[in-house]
Coordinates of C-alpha atoms and ligand atoms in Angstrom, one line a residue:
M1 CA 60.4 23.6 5.8
F2 CA 57.5 24.3 8.2
I3 CA 55.1 27.2 8.3
D4 CA 53.6 28.4 11.6
T5 CA 50.3 29.9 10.4
H6 CA 49.4 31.4 13.7
C7 CA 51.8 32.9 16.3
H8 CA 51.3 35.9 18.6
L9 CA 54.8 37.1 18.4
D10 CA 53.9 40.4 20.2
A11 CA 52.4 38.6 23.2
A12 CA 53.6 39.9 26.6
E13 CA 54.9 36.5 27.5
F14 CA 57.7 36.9 25.0
G15 CA 58.9 40.3 26.3
A16 CA 61.4 41.7 23.9
D17 CA 62.9 38.3 22.9
Q18 CA 61.4 38.1 19.4
A19 CA 64.8 38.1 17.6
E20 CA 65.9 35.0 19.6
L21 CA 62.5 33.4 19.1
V22 CA 62.4 33.8 15.4
E23 CA 66.1 32.6 15.0
A24 CA 65.4 29.5 17.1
A25 CA 62.3 28.8 14.9
Q26 CA 64.4 29.3 11.7
R27 CA 67.0 26.9 13.0
A28 CA 64.3 24.3 13.7
G29 CA 63.1 24.6 10.1
V30 CA 60.2 27.0 10.6
S31 CA 60.9 29.4 7.9
R32 CA 57.6 31.4 7.8
I33 CA 55.6 32.7 10.7
V34 CA 52.2 34.3 10.3
V35 CA 51.6 36.9 13.0
P36 CA 47.9 37.8 13.6
S37 CA 46.9 40.9 15.4
V38 CA 44.0 41.3 17.8
E39 CA 43.0 45.0 18.0
R40 CA 43.9 48.4 16.7
A41 CA 46.3 48.9 19.6
N42 CA 48.6 46.2 18.4
F43 CA 48.5 46.7 14.6
A44 CA 51.6 48.9 14.6
T45 CA 53.5 46.5 16.8
V46 CA 52.7 43.5 14.6
Q47 CA 53.6 45.5 11.5
A48 CA 57.0 46.5 13.1
L49 CA 57.9 43.0 14.3
C50 CA 57.2 41.5 10.9
A51 CA 59.3 44.2 9.2
Q52 CA 62.2 43.5 11.6
H53 CA 62.2 39.7 11.6
L54 CA 63.0 37.3 8.7
G55 CA 60.1 35.2 7.4
C56 CA 57.4 36.9 9.6
A57 CA 54.2 38.0 7.8
P58 CA 51.5 40.1 9.4
A59 CA 47.7 39.7 9.4
F60 CA 45.5 42.5 10.7
G61 CA 42.1 42.3 12.3
I62 CA 39.9 42.7 15.4
H63 CA 39.7 39.5 17.5
P64 CA 36.2 38.6 18.9
M65 CA 37.5 38.8 22.5
Y66 CA 38.6 42.4 21.9
V67 CA 35.5 43.8 20.2
E68 CA 34.3 45.1 23.6
R69 CA 36.8 47.9 23.4
A70 CA 36.6 48.4 19.6
V71 CA 35.0 51.4 18.0
P72 CA 33.8 51.6 14.4
D73 CA 36.7 54.0 13.6
D74 CA 39.0 51.0 14.2
L75 CA 37.7 49.5 10.9
T76 CA 38.9 52.6 9.1
V77 CA 42.4 52.2 10.6
L78 CA 42.2 48.4 9.8
R79 CA 41.6 49.3 6.1
D80 CA 44.9 51.2 5.9
Y81 CA 46.8 48.2 7.3
L82 CA 45.0 45.8 4.9
A83 CA 46.2 47.9 2.0
L84 CA 49.8 47.3 3.0
P85 CA 51.6 45.0 0.4
Q86 CA 53.0 42.8 3.2
T87 CA 49.6 41.9 4.7
V88 CA 48.8 38.3 4.1
A89 CA 45.4 38.0 5.7
V90 CA 42.6 39.6 7.7
G91 CA 42.9 38.2 11.2
E92 CA 42.4 37.2 13.7
I93 CA 38.6 37.6 13.4
G94 CA 35.6 35.4 14.2
L95 CA 33.1 34.7 17.0
D96 CA 33.7 33.4 20.5
F97 CA 30.5 32.4 22.4
F98 CA 32.5 30.7 25.1
V99 CA 33.7 33.8 27.0
E100 CA 31.4 35.0 29.7
H101 CA 29.0 37.9 29.2
Y102 CA 29.9 38.2 25.5
D103 CA 27.9 40.6 23.4
R104 CA 26.8 38.5 20.5
A105 CA 25.5 41.4 18.4
R106 CA 28.7 43.3 18.8
Q107 CA 30.9 40.4 17.9
E108 CA 28.8 39.7 14.8
F109 CA 28.9 43.3 13.7
Y110 CA 32.7 43.4 13.7
F111 CA 33.0 40.0 12.2
V112 CA 30.7 40.8 9.3
E113 CA 32.4 44.2 8.7
Q114 CA 35.8 42.5 8.5
L115 CA 34.5 39.8 6.2
K116 CA 33.4 42.6 3.8
L117 CA 36.9 44.1 4.1
A118 CA 38.4 40.7 3.3
R119 CA 36.3 40.5 0.2
E120 CA 37.1 44.1 -0.8
F121 CA 40.9 43.4 -0.5
D122 CA 40.6 39.8 -1.8
L123 CA 42.5 38.6 1.3
P124 CA 42.1 35.3 3.1
V125 CA 40.9 35.4 6.7
L126 CA 42.2 33.8 9.9
L127 CA 39.2 32.6 11.9
H128 CA 38.9 32.3 15.7
L129 CA 35.9 30.1 16.5
R130 CA 34.6 28.9 19.8
R131 CA 31.1 27.5 20.3
A132 CA 30.2 29.4 17.2
Q133 CA 31.1 27.1 14.2
D134 CA 27.7 27.0 12.6
I135 CA 27.0 30.8 13.0
V136 CA 30.4 31.5 11.5
L137 CA 29.6 29.2 8.6
K138 CA 26.3 31.1 8.1
H139 CA 28.1 34.4 7.9
L140 CA 30.6 33.0 5.5
R141 CA 27.8 31.9 3.2
Q142 CA 26.2 35.3 3.4
H143 CA 29.5 37.2 3.0
P144 CA 31.8 35.0 0.9
V145 CA 35.5 35.5 1.1
R146 CA 38.4 33.8 -0.9
G147 CA 38.9 31.3 2.0
G148 CA 41.4 31.2 4.8
I149 CA 42.2 29.2 7.9
A150 CA 39.9 28.0 10.7
H151 CA 42.5 28.4 13.4
A152 CA 42.8 25.9 16.3
F153 CA 40.0 23.9 14.7
N154 CA 38.0 21.8 17.1
G155 CA 34.6 21.2 15.5
S156 CA 32.9 18.1 14.1
R157 CA 33.8 16.4 10.9
Q158 CA 30.7 17.7 9.4
Q159 CA 31.6 21.3 10.2
A160 CA 35.2 20.7 9.0
D161 CA 33.7 19.5 5.6
Q162 CA 31.6 22.7 5.4
F163 CA 34.7 24.9 6.0
I164 CA 36.6 23.0 3.4
K165 CA 33.8 23.4 0.9
L166 CA 34.0 27.2 1.5
G167 CA 37.7 27.2 0.6
F168 CA 39.2 26.9 4.1
K169 CA 42.1 25.0 5.6
L170 CA 42.0 23.8 9.2
G171 CA 44.7 24.8 11.6
F172 CA 46.1 22.1 13.9
G173 CA 48.6 22.6 16.7
G174 CA 49.5 21.7 20.3
A175 CA 46.0 20.5 21.3
M176 CA 46.3 17.3 19.2
T177 CA 49.6 16.4 21.0
H178 CA 47.5 15.5 24.1
P179 CA 46.7 11.8 24.1
R180 CA 43.3 12.4 25.6
A181 CA 42.2 14.7 22.8
L182 CA 40.6 11.7 21.1
R183 CA 38.1 13.4 18.9
L184 CA 40.6 16.0 17.7
R185 CA 43.2 13.3 17.0
E186 CA 40.7 11.3 15.0
L187 CA 39.9 14.4 12.9
A188 CA 43.6 15.2 12.4
A189 CA 44.2 11.6 11.3
T190 CA 41.4 11.4 8.8
L191 CA 40.8 14.8 7.2
P192 CA 42.2 15.1 3.7
L193 CA 45.8 16.2 4.0
E194 CA 45.2 19.0 1.5
A195 CA 42.9 20.6 4.2
I196 CA 45.5 20.8 7.0
V197 CA 47.9 23.6 8.0
L198 CA 50.1 23.7 11.1
E199 CA 50.1 26.4 13.8
T200 CA 51.4 26.9 17.3
D201 CA 49.2 29.8 18.5
A202 CA 52.2 30.6 20.6
P203 CA 52.5 31.5 23.4
D204 CA 49.1 29.7 23.9
I205 CA 48.0 26.0 23.4
P206 CA 51.2 24.4 24.9
P207 CA 51.9 21.0 23.5
V208 CA 52.0 18.0 25.9
F209 CA 55.8 17.9 26.0
L210 CA 56.2 21.3 27.6
A211 CA 56.5 21.7 31.3
R212 CA 53.5 23.3 33.0
G213 CA 53.5 27.1 32.7
Q214 CA 56.1 27.2 29.9
P215 CA 55.0 29.3 26.9
N216 CA 54.5 27.7 23.6
K217 CA 57.0 28.9 20.9
P218 CA 57.2 28.6 17.1
E219 CA 60.4 26.5 17.3
Y220 CA 58.2 23.7 18.7
L221 CA 56.2 23.4 15.5
P222 CA 58.2 20.4 14.1
R223 CA 57.7 18.5 17.3
I224 CA 54.0 19.2 17.2
A225 CA 54.0 18.2 13.5
A226 CA 55.6 14.9 14.5
T227 CA 52.4 13.9 16.3
L228 CA 50.4 14.6 13.2
A229 CA 52.8 12.6 11.0
E230 CA 52.5 9.7 13.4
L231 CA 48.7 9.9 13.6
R232 CA 48.5 9.9 9.8
G233 CA 51.3 7.3 9.2
V234 CA 53.4 9.6 7.0
S235 CA 57.0 10.8 7.3
L236 CA 57.7 14.1 8.9
A237 CA 59.3 15.4 5.7
Q238 CA 56.1 14.5 3.7
L239 CA 53.9 16.2 6.3
A240 CA 56.1 19.3 6.3
Q241 CA 56.0 19.5 2.5
A242 CA 52.3 19.0 2.2
T243 CA 51.3 21.4 5.0
S244 CA 53.7 24.1 3.7
Q245 CA 52.2 23.8 0.3
N246 CA 48.7 24.1 1.8
A247 CA 49.7 27.2 3.7
A248 CA 51.3 28.8 0.6
A249 CA 48.2 28.0 -1.4
I250 CA 45.8 29.6 1.1
L251 CA 48.1 32.5 2.0
P252 CA 49.6 33.4 -1.4
G253 CA 51.1 36.6 0.1
L254 CA 53.5 34.5 2.2
F255 CA 55.7 33.9 -0.8
H256 CA 54.7 36.7 -3.2
P257 CA 54.8 39.9 -1.2
Ligands
ZN301 ZN1 45.3 33.6 18.0

């Protein structure tokens, strides 16, 4: 069994093909899919998709690349979604200092407010981090949460160790299938296995075996995992078992709604 800890099932690229997508994933052995949201406008869609499709679990949050159009009242709406029994995490939240013309203060405001909500609801968080690892770590120390997943992790080993110390797992996906991603592959090969969870980030981060322009899909997770198994010298079955156990431990709501 595999768990895709990060898949944007509601993305425009998928049109209305979610049923097919989820069935194909199930057939491939991906039995749980975590669906993060990105802003107030997609909370209801994410909730509805997860209610309709087997094994899909929602997370609710305001993504750093969407804070520009967020208003403080969105946090009140978010609170109602976090109170739903099926919610498994606050996400996707974080800081992105890569995007052009970002408003750092605004991103940090929404990030911190959502960390407070995660604490209040005792929920794990799904973190988006780009060029902001150390600042995210600083905020996590000031506003501790019960842990979560540093999604699409691409920091240093030292930063990875800091996240692990704070109760986080690190999400690995299609990026490590690229032979030239040497630093990331080294990290994926050498981090403690207990710290790793799998994700596709579909439809984004296409693995190397996809033709250019093809969207990533949750059904590709076992093929992505095969790279990691090879890098670590373990069997695919062992890797599936370990990473699923890690995902279940960090997102307890996945199996105990
Ligand atoms: Zn995402």
